[in-house]
C-alpha cells in the first residue's frame, strides 16, 4: 500500500510545481503599475468624472498639460509643434491638434481661454451619468445637432459637456475662461445690398456703416449686434399700420418667434390696437422716435421731445415706457446718446440691413439675411404699409434661420438689457 500512496504524493507535488511555474513571472516582466494589472474600462467611471472636475478646477482637460489661466498658444506650439489647422473666429482663433484630441481657443494676444478635449473615451459617457455625479447644470443650450450642459466652477470658469443629438453621448468637453476674452469687443460689419441704390447713395451708406461701427465701440449704450452666440433678433421699423404690421405679427405668432417692433409715436397714436396686439402676443414694443426725423439735425430740446413723446404714446397703450430706442435712419451722435441715456434708453441699431425699403423684393430680402447671417446679428426690416414683400419674405427667413440652427430671440434676451423702464 505504501508504494501507491508515495506515487500519488509525488504526482501531486509535480502538478503543484507546474502550476506555480506557469503563474510566476520574472520581476522585470511584472506590470509597472496597477493600471496595467487592471486596465481601465472603456466607459468612464464615477472616479473619472471626478478627475475631469479636478482638472477643470485647475483650468485643464485630460490629454493636455496646459490651462486656461496661464498658458499661451506659443507654449503649446513650443511643446507640441504646429497645429493641423487654425480656424479664425470673431475675437479669437482655434488651433486643432487632432492626434492629441485637443483644441485650443486663444485670443489675439495668444492667451488660451478655451480648452477642449475630444478623448474617445468621453463618448461612452452619457448625460445621465454626468447629472448623477454632478447634479443639474447651471445652463443648457440646445440645437438640432448638439446639447451643451454648462457647469460653473468656483474660479469663474465653465466646464461644458457637449452632447451629440445623434448618439446622446458626450462628444467633447470644454473648459472656458471668459476673463481672458472679456476685453474683446464683438462688433460686426453691417451687411446688406440693393441694386436700386445709385453709386453715390451706396458710397454714402458704406461710409456711414464704417463710422457708426466705430461710434458703437466708443459708447456702451449703443449696439449694432449681440454677442458671439448662435442667436439673432428680427426687428421691424416704422409701424404700426393697419395691414402689414398685423400680418407680420401673425407670421411671428405662427412660428412661435419673438419680434421687436420699433414703432413711431405718431403711428402708435393712429393704430393703438395694433400696438396692443404686438405687446399681448409677447413681442417687444420699442421706440423709433415720434416723427421719424433726423435727430442729429435737432437741438437738444427737440431731441428730448421726440424721444419723450414716443415713449409716452407707447406707455399710454401698453402701460410701460420702453427702454430701447432706434434712431431714425440710424442717425446718432453724442447729443442723441446723452439725451437717450438721460431718459433711460439704450440705442439699438442693426448689423444686417435687408434694404426692404430700397429693393422691395422678397428674394433679395431673404438673400440679404441668409447670405450674411452671423452670430448675434440684429436684422433690420420694416412693417409699414408698402412692405408687402417683407411680409412675404418673413416666413422664408424664419425657416432658413431655424434650419441653420439660429435661435431667434428678442433684444432683451440677445443684448441682456431692459426692454422697458
mmCIF file of C-alpha atoms in Angstrom:
data_model
loop_
_atom_site.group_PDB
_atom_site.id
_atom_site.type_symbol
_atom_site.label_atom_id
_atom_site.label_comp_id
_atom_site.label_asym_id
_atom_site.label_seq_id
_atom_site.Cartn_x
_atom_site.Cartn_y
_atom_site.Cartn_z
ATOM 1 C CA UNK A 1 0.000 0.000 0.000
ATOM 2 C CA UNK A 2 2.924 2.330 0.650
ATOM 3 C CA UNK A 3 4.063 2.407 -2.958
ATOM 4 C CA UNK A 4 0.727 3.675 -4.405
ATOM 5 C CA UNK A 5 0.497 6.351 -1.682
ATOM 6 C CA UNK A 6 4.006 7.574 -2.354
ATOM 7 C CA UNK A 7 3.268 7.647 -6.087
ATOM 8 C CA UNK A 8 0.150 9.808 -5.531
ATOM 9 C CA UNK A 9 2.114 12.250 -3.346
ATOM 10 C CA UNK A 10 4.816 12.516 -5.998
ATOM 11 C CA UNK A 11 2.284 13.239 -8.765
ATOM 12 C CA UNK A 12 0.607 15.949 -6.625
ATOM 13 C CA UNK A 13 3.932 17.720 -5.966
ATOM 14 C CA UNK A 14 4.861 17.688 -9.666
ATOM 15 C CA UNK A 15 1.458 19.109 -10.607
ATOM 16 C CA UNK A 16 1.686 21.834 -7.976
ATOM 17 C CA UNK A 17 5.157 22.778 -9.148
ATOM 18 C CA UNK A 18 3.986 23.041 -12.739
ATOM 19 C CA UNK A 19 1.069 25.352 -11.819
ATOM 20 C CA UNK A 20 3.325 27.568 -9.772
ATOM 21 C CA UNK A 21 5.843 27.902 -12.589
ATOM 22 C CA UNK A 22 3.117 28.819 -15.032
ATOM 23 C CA UNK A 23 1.809 31.725 -12.922
ATOM 24 C CA UNK A 24 5.162 33.190 -11.857
ATOM 25 C CA UNK A 25 6.918 35.924 -13.864
ATOM 26 C CA UNK A 26 10.469 37.286 -13.540
ATOM 27 C CA UNK A 27 10.441 40.608 -11.697
ATOM 28 C CA UNK A 28 11.406 42.556 -14.815
ATOM 29 C CA UNK A 29 8.317 41.245 -16.626
ATOM 30 C CA UNK A 30 5.842 42.367 -13.986
ATOM 31 C CA UNK A 31 3.449 45.207 -14.989
ATOM 32 C CA UNK A 32 4.794 48.558 -13.849
ATOM 33 C CA UNK A 33 1.602 49.775 -12.133
ATOM 34 C CA UNK A 34 -1.876 48.810 -11.087
ATOM 35 C CA UNK A 35 -3.400 50.318 -14.240
ATOM 36 C CA UNK A 36 -1.627 47.684 -16.326
ATOM 37 C CA UNK A 37 -2.676 44.921 -13.980
ATOM 38 C CA UNK A 38 -6.227 46.236 -14.104
ATOM 39 C CA UNK A 39 -6.656 48.151 -17.383
ATOM 40 C CA UNK A 40 -9.192 50.971 -17.437
ATOM 41 C CA UNK A 41 -12.572 50.110 -18.757
ATOM 42 C CA UNK A 42 -13.587 51.965 -21.928
ATOM 43 C CA UNK A 43 -16.564 53.512 -20.198
ATOM 44 C CA UNK A 44 -15.529 56.415 -17.894
ATOM 45 C CA UNK A 45 -16.283 55.649 -14.271
ATOM 46 C CA UNK A 46 -17.500 57.912 -11.486
ATOM 47 C CA UNK A 47 -13.860 58.288 -10.499
ATOM 48 C CA UNK A 48 -13.020 59.581 -13.982
ATOM 49 C CA UNK A 49 -15.801 62.210 -13.829
ATOM 50 C CA UNK A 50 -14.277 63.253 -10.551
ATOM 51 C CA UNK A 51 -10.921 63.521 -12.329
ATOM 52 C CA UNK A 52 -12.489 65.665 -15.056
ATOM 53 C CA UNK A 53 -13.818 68.050 -12.408
ATOM 54 C CA UNK A 54 -10.500 68.094 -10.562
ATOM 55 C CA UNK A 55 -8.647 69.033 -13.732
ATOM 56 C CA UNK A 56 -11.315 71.592 -14.669
ATOM 57 C CA UNK A 57 -10.829 73.357 -11.349
ATOM 58 C CA UNK A 58 -7.227 73.902 -12.463
ATOM 59 C CA UNK A 59 -8.339 75.129 -15.892
ATOM 60 C CA UNK A 60 -7.275 71.884 -17.556
ATOM 61 C CA UNK A 61 -8.691 68.953 -19.520
ATOM 62 C CA UNK A 62 -7.451 65.402 -19.987
ATOM 63 C CA UNK A 63 -4.667 64.817 -22.543
ATOM 64 C CA UNK A 64 -3.207 68.325 -22.056
ATOM 65 C CA UNK A 65 -0.745 69.864 -19.565
ATOM 66 C CA UNK A 66 -1.877 73.380 -20.454
ATOM 67 C CA UNK A 67 -4.548 75.527 -18.739
ATOM 68 C CA UNK A 68 -6.855 78.490 -19.397
ATOM 69 C CA UNK A 69 -5.377 80.660 -16.635
ATOM 70 C CA UNK A 70 -1.701 80.983 -17.546
ATOM 71 C CA UNK A 71 -0.942 79.062 -20.739
ATOM 72 C CA UNK A 72 -0.420 80.541 -24.193
ATOM 73 C CA UNK A 73 -0.626 79.107 -27.686
ATOM 74 C CA UNK A 74 3.091 79.889 -28.042
ATOM 75 C CA UNK A 75 3.820 77.455 -25.213
ATOM 76 C CA UNK A 76 1.678 74.822 -26.898
ATOM 77 C CA UNK A 77 3.488 75.228 -30.219
ATOM 78 C CA UNK A 78 6.858 75.123 -28.491
ATOM 79 C CA UNK A 79 5.955 71.829 -26.852
ATOM 80 C CA UNK A 80 3.669 70.176 -29.425
ATOM 81 C CA UNK A 81 4.676 71.841 -32.670
ATOM 82 C CA UNK A 82 2.348 73.497 -35.169
ATOM 83 C CA UNK A 83 -1.360 72.530 -35.126
ATOM 84 C CA UNK A 84 -3.010 70.672 -38.001
ATOM 85 C CA UNK A 85 -5.269 73.666 -38.574
ATOM 86 C CA UNK A 86 -6.227 77.073 -37.200
ATOM 87 C CA UNK A 87 -9.756 78.453 -37.573
ATOM 88 C CA UNK A 88 -10.360 82.175 -37.184
ATOM 89 C CA UNK A 89 -13.433 83.286 -35.248
ATOM 90 C CA UNK A 90 -14.623 86.672 -34.045
ATOM 91 C CA UNK A 91 -12.360 87.764 -31.201
ATOM 92 C CA UNK A 92 -10.012 84.787 -31.360
ATOM 93 C CA UNK A 93 -8.765 81.626 -33.043
ATOM 94 C CA UNK A 94 -8.965 77.861 -32.530
ATOM 95 C CA UNK A 95 -5.959 75.561 -33.018
ATOM 96 C CA UNK A 96 -6.638 71.855 -33.594
ATOM 97 C CA UNK A 97 -4.213 69.112 -32.516
ATOM 98 C CA UNK A 98 -6.175 66.176 -33.843
ATOM 99 C CA UNK A 99 -3.725 63.431 -32.910
ATOM 100 C CA UNK A 100 -3.713 64.705 -29.330
ATOM 101 C CA UNK A 101 -7.541 65.005 -29.187
ATOM 102 C CA UNK A 102 -7.217 68.649 -28.139
ATOM 103 C CA UNK A 103 -8.338 72.043 -29.440
ATOM 104 C CA UNK A 104 -7.197 75.400 -28.036
ATOM 105 C CA UNK A 105 -9.123 78.661 -28.269
ATOM 106 C CA UNK A 106 -6.862 81.684 -27.909
ATOM 107 C CA UNK A 107 -7.209 85.461 -28.088
ATOM 108 C CA UNK A 108 -5.186 87.876 -30.271
ATOM 109 C CA UNK A 109 -2.511 88.059 -27.553
ATOM 110 C CA UNK A 110 -2.120 84.272 -27.695
ATOM 111 C CA UNK A 111 -3.692 83.622 -24.286
ATOM 112 C CA UNK A 112 -5.675 80.370 -24.135
ATOM 113 C CA UNK A 113 -9.264 80.899 -22.995
ATOM 114 C CA UNK A 114 -10.913 77.674 -24.217
ATOM 115 C CA UNK A 115 -9.525 74.160 -23.889
ATOM 116 C CA UNK A 116 -11.379 71.244 -25.495
ATOM 117 C CA UNK A 117 -10.781 67.508 -25.196
ATOM 118 C CA UNK A 118 -12.065 65.025 -27.774
ATOM 119 C CA UNK A 119 -10.737 61.955 -25.947
ATOM 120 C CA UNK A 120 -12.610 58.992 -27.430
ATOM 121 C CA UNK A 121 -13.414 57.521 -24.005
ATOM 122 C CA UNK A 122 -15.672 60.535 -23.374
ATOM 123 C CA UNK A 123 -18.074 59.178 -25.990
ATOM 124 C CA UNK A 124 -19.038 56.355 -23.664
ATOM 125 C CA UNK A 125 -20.223 58.963 -21.162
ATOM 126 C CA UNK A 126 -23.950 59.741 -21.064
ATOM 127 C CA UNK A 127 -25.511 62.897 -19.731
ATOM 128 C CA UNK A 128 -27.477 60.834 -17.230
ATOM 129 C CA UNK A 129 -24.207 59.689 -15.707
ATOM 130 C CA UNK A 130 -22.842 63.232 -15.614
ATOM 131 C CA UNK A 131 -26.012 64.551 -13.976
ATOM 132 C CA UNK A 132 -25.920 61.676 -11.469
ATOM 133 C CA UNK A 133 -22.411 62.661 -10.433
ATOM 134 C CA UNK A 134 -22.531 66.452 -10.786
ATOM 135 C CA UNK A 135 -26.212 67.357 -10.466
ATOM 136 C CA UNK A 136 -28.170 69.653 -12.766
ATOM 137 C CA UNK A 137 -26.099 72.027 -14.924
ATOM 138 C CA UNK A 138 -26.240 75.775 -14.455
ATOM 139 C CA UNK A 139 -27.293 76.233 -18.061
ATOM 140 C CA UNK A 140 -28.296 74.123 -21.035
ATOM 141 C CA UNK A 141 -28.138 75.250 -24.657
ATOM 142 C CA UNK A 142 -29.588 73.146 -27.432
ATOM 143 C CA UNK A 143 -29.857 73.000 -31.190
ATOM 144 C CA UNK A 144 -30.563 70.252 -33.718
ATOM 145 C CA UNK A 145 -27.022 68.887 -33.634
ATOM 146 C CA UNK A 146 -25.997 69.071 -30.007
ATOM 147 C CA UNK A 147 -26.823 69.990 -26.438
ATOM 148 C CA UNK A 148 -24.367 71.896 -24.257
ATOM 149 C CA UNK A 149 -24.511 71.330 -20.500
ATOM 150 C CA UNK A 150 -22.675 74.059 -18.590
ATOM 151 C CA UNK A 151 -21.347 73.708 -15.042
ATOM 152 C CA UNK A 152 -19.984 76.838 -13.370
ATOM 153 C CA UNK A 153 -16.840 76.388 -11.287
ATOM 154 C CA UNK A 154 -15.662 78.367 -8.272
ATOM 155 C CA UNK A 155 -12.888 80.076 -10.238
ATOM 156 C CA UNK A 156 -15.469 81.688 -12.581
ATOM 157 C CA UNK A 157 -14.684 79.248 -15.368
ATOM 158 C CA UNK A 158 -17.190 76.967 -17.082
ATOM 159 C CA UNK A 159 -16.986 73.239 -17.691
ATOM 160 C CA UNK A 160 -19.092 72.243 -20.689
ATOM 161 C CA UNK A 161 -20.214 68.794 -21.770
ATOM 162 C CA UNK A 162 -21.188 68.797 -25.449
ATOM 163 C CA UNK A 163 -23.710 66.026 -26.184
ATOM 164 C CA UNK A 164 -24.336 64.748 -29.701
ATOM 165 C CA UNK A 165 -28.026 64.730 -30.621
ATOM 166 C CA UNK A 166 -27.428 61.596 -32.698
ATOM 167 C CA UNK A 167 -25.598 59.417 -30.166
ATOM 168 C CA UNK A 168 -26.934 61.019 -26.959
ATOM 169 C CA UNK A 169 -23.406 60.778 -25.590
ATOM 170 C CA UNK A 170 -20.602 63.224 -24.847
ATOM 171 C CA UNK A 171 -18.741 64.297 -27.998
ATOM 172 C CA UNK A 172 -16.228 66.502 -26.206
ATOM 173 C CA UNK A 173 -15.712 68.657 -23.131
ATOM 174 C CA UNK A 174 -14.562 72.260 -22.817
ATOM 175 C CA UNK A 175 -13.080 74.347 -20.024
ATOM 176 C CA UNK A 176 -13.750 78.019 -20.725
ATOM 177 C CA UNK A 177 -12.344 81.131 -19.045
ATOM 178 C CA UNK A 178 -14.372 84.238 -20.026
ATOM 179 C CA UNK A 179 -11.965 86.541 -18.178
ATOM 180 C CA UNK A 180 -9.455 86.131 -20.991
ATOM 181 C CA UNK A 181 -11.857 87.413 -23.629
ATOM 182 C CA UNK A 182 -13.834 89.972 -21.621
ATOM 183 C CA UNK A 183 -11.919 92.945 -23.064
ATOM 184 C CA UNK A 184 -12.548 91.918 -26.642
ATOM 185 C CA UNK A 185 -15.365 93.630 -28.492
ATOM 186 C CA UNK A 186 -17.516 91.637 -30.847
ATOM 187 C CA UNK A 187 -18.760 94.275 -33.274
ATOM 188 C CA UNK A 188 -19.920 93.162 -36.704
ATOM 189 C CA UNK A 189 -19.707 94.925 -40.036
ATOM 190 C CA UNK A 190 -23.117 95.991 -41.344
ATOM 191 C CA UNK A 191 -24.198 93.805 -44.275
ATOM 192 C CA UNK A 192 -26.912 94.066 -46.938
ATOM 193 C CA UNK A 193 -27.128 95.181 -50.582
ATOM 194 C CA UNK A 194 -29.632 96.675 -53.016
ATOM 195 C CA UNK A 195 -29.401 97.069 -56.787
ATOM 196 C CA UNK A 196 -31.700 100.090 -56.554
ATOM 197 C CA UNK A 197 -29.126 102.375 -54.940
ATOM 198 C CA UNK A 198 -27.114 104.831 -57.003
ATOM 199 C CA UNK A 199 -23.337 104.682 -56.779
ATOM 200 C CA UNK A 200 -23.370 107.885 -54.745
ATOM 201 C CA UNK A 201 -26.004 106.535 -52.335
ATOM 202 C CA UNK A 202 -24.106 103.265 -51.929
ATOM 203 C CA UNK A 203 -20.830 105.054 -51.162
ATOM 204 C CA UNK A 204 -22.621 107.245 -48.638
ATOM 205 C CA UNK A 205 -24.152 104.191 -46.971
ATOM 206 C CA UNK A 206 -20.806 102.403 -46.848
ATOM 207 C CA UNK A 207 -19.198 105.434 -45.259
ATOM 208 C CA UNK A 208 -21.973 105.652 -42.653
ATOM 209 C CA UNK A 209 -21.614 101.955 -41.845
ATOM 210 C CA UNK A 210 -17.896 102.342 -41.115
ATOM 211 C CA UNK A 211 -18.452 105.442 -38.995
ATOM 212 C CA UNK A 212 -21.348 104.044 -36.954
ATOM 213 C CA UNK A 213 -19.444 100.833 -36.228
ATOM 214 C CA UNK A 214 -16.601 102.873 -34.751
ATOM 215 C CA UNK A 215 -19.126 105.026 -32.874
ATOM 216 C CA UNK A 216 -20.682 101.997 -31.168
ATOM 217 C CA UNK A 217 -17.297 100.854 -29.864
ATOM 218 C CA UNK A 218 -16.963 104.195 -28.073
ATOM 219 C CA UNK A 219 -20.398 104.206 -26.387
ATOM 220 C CA UNK A 220 -21.519 101.477 -24.020
ATOM 221 C CA UNK A 221 -25.256 102.023 -24.545
ATOM 222 C CA UNK A 222 -25.215 101.834 -28.371
ATOM 223 C CA UNK A 223 -25.475 98.407 -30.027
ATOM 224 C CA UNK A 224 -25.043 97.129 -33.586
ATOM 225 C CA UNK A 225 -25.275 93.437 -32.716
ATOM 226 C CA UNK A 226 -25.419 90.935 -29.904
ATOM 227 C CA UNK A 227 -22.749 88.553 -28.531
ATOM 228 C CA UNK A 228 -20.962 85.804 -30.413
ATOM 229 C CA UNK A 229 -23.667 83.221 -29.781
ATOM 230 C CA UNK A 230 -25.923 81.337 -32.192
ATOM 231 C CA UNK A 231 -28.753 83.833 -31.693
ATOM 232 C CA UNK A 232 -30.275 86.579 -33.849
ATOM 233 C CA UNK A 233 -33.050 89.160 -33.492
ATOM 234 C CA UNK A 234 -35.667 90.192 -36.062
ATOM 235 C CA UNK A 235 -36.567 93.894 -35.877
ATOM 236 C CA UNK A 236 -39.232 95.931 -37.681
ATOM 237 C CA UNK A 237 -39.237 99.727 -38.046
ATOM 238 C CA UNK A 238 -41.764 102.437 -38.981
ATOM 239 C CA UNK A 239 -45.025 100.785 -37.905
ATOM 240 C CA UNK A 240 -47.611 100.305 -36.863
ATOM 241 C CA UNK A 241 -50.011 100.377 -39.787
ATOM 242 C CA UNK A 242 -53.347 98.623 -40.202
ATOM 243 C CA UNK A 243 -52.315 95.837 -42.621
ATOM 244 C CA UNK A 244 -48.614 94.899 -42.806
ATOM 245 C CA UNK A 245 -47.799 95.134 -39.089
ATOM 246 C CA UNK A 246 -50.724 92.873 -38.055
ATOM 247 C CA UNK A 247 -49.756 90.411 -40.805
ATOM 248 C CA UNK A 248 -46.151 90.309 -39.588
ATOM 249 C CA UNK A 249 -47.348 89.750 -36.029
ATOM 250 C CA UNK A 250 -49.430 86.809 -37.279
ATOM 251 C CA UNK A 251 -46.435 85.252 -39.056
ATOM 252 C CA UNK A 252 -44.270 85.577 -35.948
ATOM 253 C CA UNK A 253 -47.026 84.042 -33.841
ATOM 254 C CA UNK A 254 -47.487 81.156 -36.286
ATOM 255 C CA UNK A 255 -43.794 80.292 -35.991
ATOM 256 C CA UNK A 256 -43.704 80.959 -32.244
ATOM 257 C CA UNK A 257 -40.921 83.506 -32.784
ATOM 258 C CA UNK A 258 -40.444 86.774 -30.891
ATOM 259 C CA UNK A 259 -40.135 90.015 -32.835
ATOM 260 C CA UNK A 260 -39.037 93.545 -31.936
ATOM 261 C CA UNK A 261 -41.153 96.455 -33.195
ATOM 262 C CA UNK A 262 -39.688 99.950 -33.283
ATOM 263 C CA UNK A 263 -42.884 101.979 -33.548
ATOM 264 C CA UNK A 264 -43.229 105.669 -34.358
ATOM 265 C CA UNK A 265 -45.122 107.615 -31.729
ATOM 266 C CA UNK A 266 -47.225 109.293 -34.433
ATOM 267 C CA UNK A 267 -48.309 105.889 -35.786
ATOM 268 C CA UNK A 268 -48.958 104.486 -32.316
ATOM 269 C CA UNK A 269 -51.456 107.282 -31.905
ATOM 270 C CA UNK A 270 -53.244 106.199 -35.115
ATOM 271 C CA UNK A 271 -53.233 102.428 -34.520
ATOM 272 C CA UNK A 272 -53.176 101.663 -30.797
ATOM 273 C CA UNK A 273 -54.984 98.348 -31.298
ATOM 274 C CA UNK A 274 -52.086 97.036 -33.408
ATOM 275 C CA UNK A 275 -49.588 98.094 -30.750
ATOM 276 C CA UNK A 276 -51.641 96.266 -28.150
ATOM 277 C CA UNK A 277 -51.760 93.136 -30.337
ATOM 278 C CA UNK A 278 -47.964 93.137 -30.709
ATOM 279 C CA UNK A 279 -47.446 93.549 -26.980
ATOM 280 C CA UNK A 280 -50.028 90.964 -25.918
ATOM 281 C CA UNK A 281 -48.511 88.480 -28.385
ATOM 282 C CA UNK A 282 -45.248 88.688 -26.454
ATOM 283 C CA UNK A 283 -43.278 90.852 -28.865
ATOM 284 C CA UNK A 284 -41.293 93.883 -27.754
ATOM 285 C CA UNK A 285 -42.813 97.303 -28.386
ATOM 286 C CA UNK A 286 -39.974 99.806 -28.634
ATOM 287 C CA UNK A 287 -39.366 103.410 -29.698
ATOM 288 C CA UNK A 288 -38.439 104.798 -33.108
ATOM 289 C CA UNK A 289 -38.957 108.438 -32.046
ATOM 290 C CA UNK A 290 -42.227 110.315 -32.631
ATOM 291 C CA UNK A 291 -41.947 111.746 -36.152
ATOM 292 C CA UNK A 292 -39.085 109.877 -37.875
ATOM 293 C CA UNK A 293 -36.826 112.889 -38.288
ATOM 294 C CA UNK A 294 -33.026 113.022 -38.266
ATOM 295 C CA UNK A 295 -32.298 113.550 -34.589
ATOM 296 C CA UNK A 296 -28.732 114.668 -35.273
ATOM 297 C CA UNK A 297 -30.101 117.784 -37.018
ATOM 298 C CA UNK A 298 -32.155 118.855 -33.968
ATOM 299 C CA UNK A 299 -31.320 120.849 -30.879
ATOM 300 C CA UNK A 300 -31.243 119.115 -27.530
ATOM 301 C CA UNK A 301 -34.747 120.246 -26.569
ATOM 302 C CA UNK A 302 -36.226 118.904 -29.812
ATOM 303 C CA UNK A 303 -34.401 115.566 -29.392
ATOM 304 C CA UNK A 304 -35.814 115.305 -25.874
ATOM 305 C CA UNK A 305 -39.303 115.997 -27.186
ATOM 306 C CA UNK A 306 -39.050 113.374 -29.948
ATOM 307 C CA UNK A 307 -37.911 110.637 -27.585
ATOM 308 C CA UNK A 308 -40.197 111.558 -24.710
ATOM 309 C CA UNK A 309 -43.264 111.916 -26.933
ATOM 310 C CA UNK A 310 -42.863 108.467 -28.499
ATOM 311 C CA UNK A 311 -42.264 106.817 -25.125
ATOM 312 C CA UNK A 312 -45.326 108.397 -23.575
ATOM 313 C CA UNK A 313 -47.501 107.390 -26.538
ATOM 314 C CA UNK A 314 -46.379 103.774 -26.226
ATOM 315 C CA UNK A 315 -46.845 103.836 -22.462
ATOM 316 C CA UNK A 316 -50.422 105.070 -22.891
ATOM 317 C CA UNK A 317 -51.232 101.870 -24.824
ATOM 318 C CA UNK A 318 -49.259 99.088 -23.114
ATOM 319 C CA UNK A 319 -48.747 100.633 -19.693
ATOM 320 C CA UNK A 320 -44.952 100.518 -19.953
ATOM 321 C CA UNK A 321 -42.302 103.003 -21.014
ATOM 322 C CA UNK A 322 -39.833 101.469 -23.489
ATOM 323 C CA UNK A 323 -36.130 101.392 -22.635
ATOM 324 C CA UNK A 324 -34.800 100.715 -26.145
ATOM 325 C CA UNK A 325 -34.656 103.316 -28.928
ATOM 326 C CA UNK A 326 -33.738 103.003 -32.572
ATOM 327 C CA UNK A 327 -32.858 106.353 -34.060
ATOM 328 C CA UNK A 328 -34.464 107.130 -37.455
ATOM 329 C CA UNK A 329 -32.073 106.320 -40.331
ATOM 330 C CA UNK A 330 -29.593 105.192 -37.655
ATOM 331 C CA UNK A 331 -28.529 108.833 -37.269
ATOM 332 C CA UNK A 332 -26.802 109.055 -33.902
ATOM 333 C CA UNK A 333 -24.340 111.422 -32.272
ATOM 334 C CA UNK A 334 -23.097 112.237 -28.779
ATOM 335 C CA UNK A 335 -26.045 114.529 -28.035
ATOM 336 C CA UNK A 336 -28.569 111.861 -29.053
ATOM 337 C CA UNK A 337 -26.734 109.277 -26.946
ATOM 338 C CA UNK A 338 -26.667 111.563 -23.909
ATOM 339 C CA UNK A 339 -30.330 112.518 -24.159
ATOM 340 C CA UNK A 340 -31.289 108.877 -24.630
ATOM 341 C CA UNK A 341 -29.308 107.868 -21.577
ATOM 342 C CA UNK A 342 -30.877 110.643 -19.502
ATOM 343 C CA UNK A 343 -34.328 109.353 -20.457
ATOM 344 C CA UNK A 344 -33.457 105.725 -19.645
ATOM 345 C CA UNK A 345 -32.855 104.377 -23.160
ATOM 346 C CA UNK A 346 -30.276 102.152 -24.814
ATOM 347 C CA UNK A 347 -29.855 102.714 -28.564
ATOM 348 C CA UNK A 348 -30.059 99.586 -30.726
ATOM 349 C CA UNK A 349 -29.213 99.783 -34.425
ATOM 350 C CA UNK A 350 -28.596 96.786 -36.732
ATOM 351 C CA UNK A 351 -25.892 94.618 -38.290
ATOM 352 C CA UNK A 352 -27.924 93.338 -41.266
ATOM 353 C CA UNK A 353 -29.973 95.735 -43.390
ATOM 354 C CA UNK A 354 -32.387 93.791 -45.608
ATOM 355 C CA UNK A 355 -32.857 97.007 -47.609
ATOM 356 C CA UNK A 356 -36.536 96.103 -47.938
ATOM 357 C CA UNK A 357 -37.158 99.860 -48.200
ATOM 358 C CA UNK A 358 -34.956 100.097 -51.314
ATOM 359 C CA UNK A 359 -35.129 96.855 -53.276
ATOM 360 C CA UNK A 360 -38.678 95.799 -52.417
ATOM 361 C CA UNK A 361 -38.255 92.206 -53.483
ATOM 362 C CA UNK A 362 -38.746 89.149 -51.258
ATOM 363 C CA UNK A 363 -35.910 87.241 -52.930
ATOM 364 C CA UNK A 364 -33.371 89.977 -52.213
ATOM 365 C CA UNK A 365 -34.678 90.457 -48.670
ATOM 366 C CA UNK A 366 -34.171 86.759 -47.911
ATOM 367 C CA UNK A 367 -30.769 86.750 -49.620
ATOM 368 C CA UNK A 368 -29.546 89.688 -47.534
ATOM 369 C CA UNK A 369 -30.307 87.711 -44.370
ATOM 370 C CA UNK A 370 -29.374 84.144 -45.309
ATOM 371 C CA UNK A 371 -26.258 85.145 -47.259
ATOM 372 C CA UNK A 372 -24.857 87.318 -44.445
ATOM 373 C CA UNK A 373 -26.108 85.957 -41.122
ATOM 374 C CA UNK A 374 -23.610 85.621 -38.255
ATOM 375 C CA UNK A 375 -23.816 85.006 -34.532
ATOM 376 C CA UNK A 376 -25.531 87.900 -32.757
ATOM 377 C CA UNK A 377 -26.933 89.630 -35.834
ATOM 378 C CA UNK A 378 -29.680 92.228 -35.428
ATOM 379 C CA UNK A 379 -31.732 92.173 -38.629
ATOM 380 C CA UNK A 380 -33.466 95.311 -39.886
ATOM 381 C CA UNK A 381 -36.820 95.114 -41.684
ATOM 382 C CA UNK A 382 -39.851 97.393 -41.844
ATOM 383 C CA UNK A 383 -43.539 96.926 -41.130
ATOM 384 C CA UNK A 384 -45.196 99.961 -42.692
ATOM 385 C CA UNK A 385 -47.913 99.812 -45.341
ATOM 386 C CA UNK A 386 -45.827 99.330 -48.527
ATOM 387 C CA UNK A 387 -43.771 96.367 -47.221
ATOM 388 C CA UNK A 388 -45.797 93.521 -48.744
ATOM 389 C CA UNK A 389 -42.578 91.855 -49.916
ATOM 390 C CA UNK A 390 -41.225 91.921 -46.353
ATOM 391 C CA UNK A 391 -44.328 90.092 -45.172
ATOM 392 C CA UNK A 392 -43.809 87.576 -47.991
ATOM 393 C CA UNK A 393 -40.113 87.095 -47.145
ATOM 394 C CA UNK A 394 -40.530 86.695 -43.395
ATOM 395 C CA UNK A 395 -41.628 83.015 -43.302
ATOM 396 C CA UNK A 396 -38.746 82.099 -45.618
ATOM 397 C CA UNK A 397 -36.267 83.949 -43.396
ATOM 398 C CA UNK A 398 -37.512 82.256 -40.230
ATOM 399 C CA UNK A 399 -37.400 78.800 -41.789
ATOM 400 C CA UNK A 400 -33.896 79.375 -43.191
ATOM 401 C CA UNK A 401 -32.533 80.661 -39.876
ATOM 402 C CA UNK A 402 -34.007 77.749 -37.953
ATOM 403 C CA UNK A 403 -32.593 75.298 -40.476
ATOM 404 C CA UNK A 404 -29.194 76.911 -39.861
ATOM 405 C CA UNK A 405 -29.738 76.332 -36.116
ATOM 406 C CA UNK A 406 -30.021 80.003 -35.177
ATOM 407 C CA UNK A 407 -32.187 80.803 -32.189
ATOM 408 C CA UNK A 408 -34.452 83.773 -32.892
ATOM 409 C CA UNK A 409 -34.838 85.847 -29.734
ATOM 410 C CA UNK A 410 -35.958 89.292 -28.614
ATOM 411 C CA UNK A 411 -33.473 92.101 -27.998
ATOM 412 C CA UNK A 412 -33.825 91.878 -24.248
ATOM 413 C CA UNK A 413 -32.533 88.302 -24.433
ATOM 414 C CA UNK A 414 -29.904 88.923 -27.099
ATOM 415 C CA UNK A 415 -28.343 92.001 -25.515
ATOM 416 C CA UNK A 416 -29.146 91.354 -21.852
ATOM 417 C CA UNK A 417 -30.653 94.824 -21.465
ATOM 418 C CA UNK A 418 -34.051 96.014 -20.234
ATOM 419 C CA UNK A 419 -36.806 96.381 -22.806
ATOM 420 C CA UNK A 420 -38.961 98.542 -20.525
ATOM 421 C CA UNK A 421 -38.236 101.070 -17.805
#
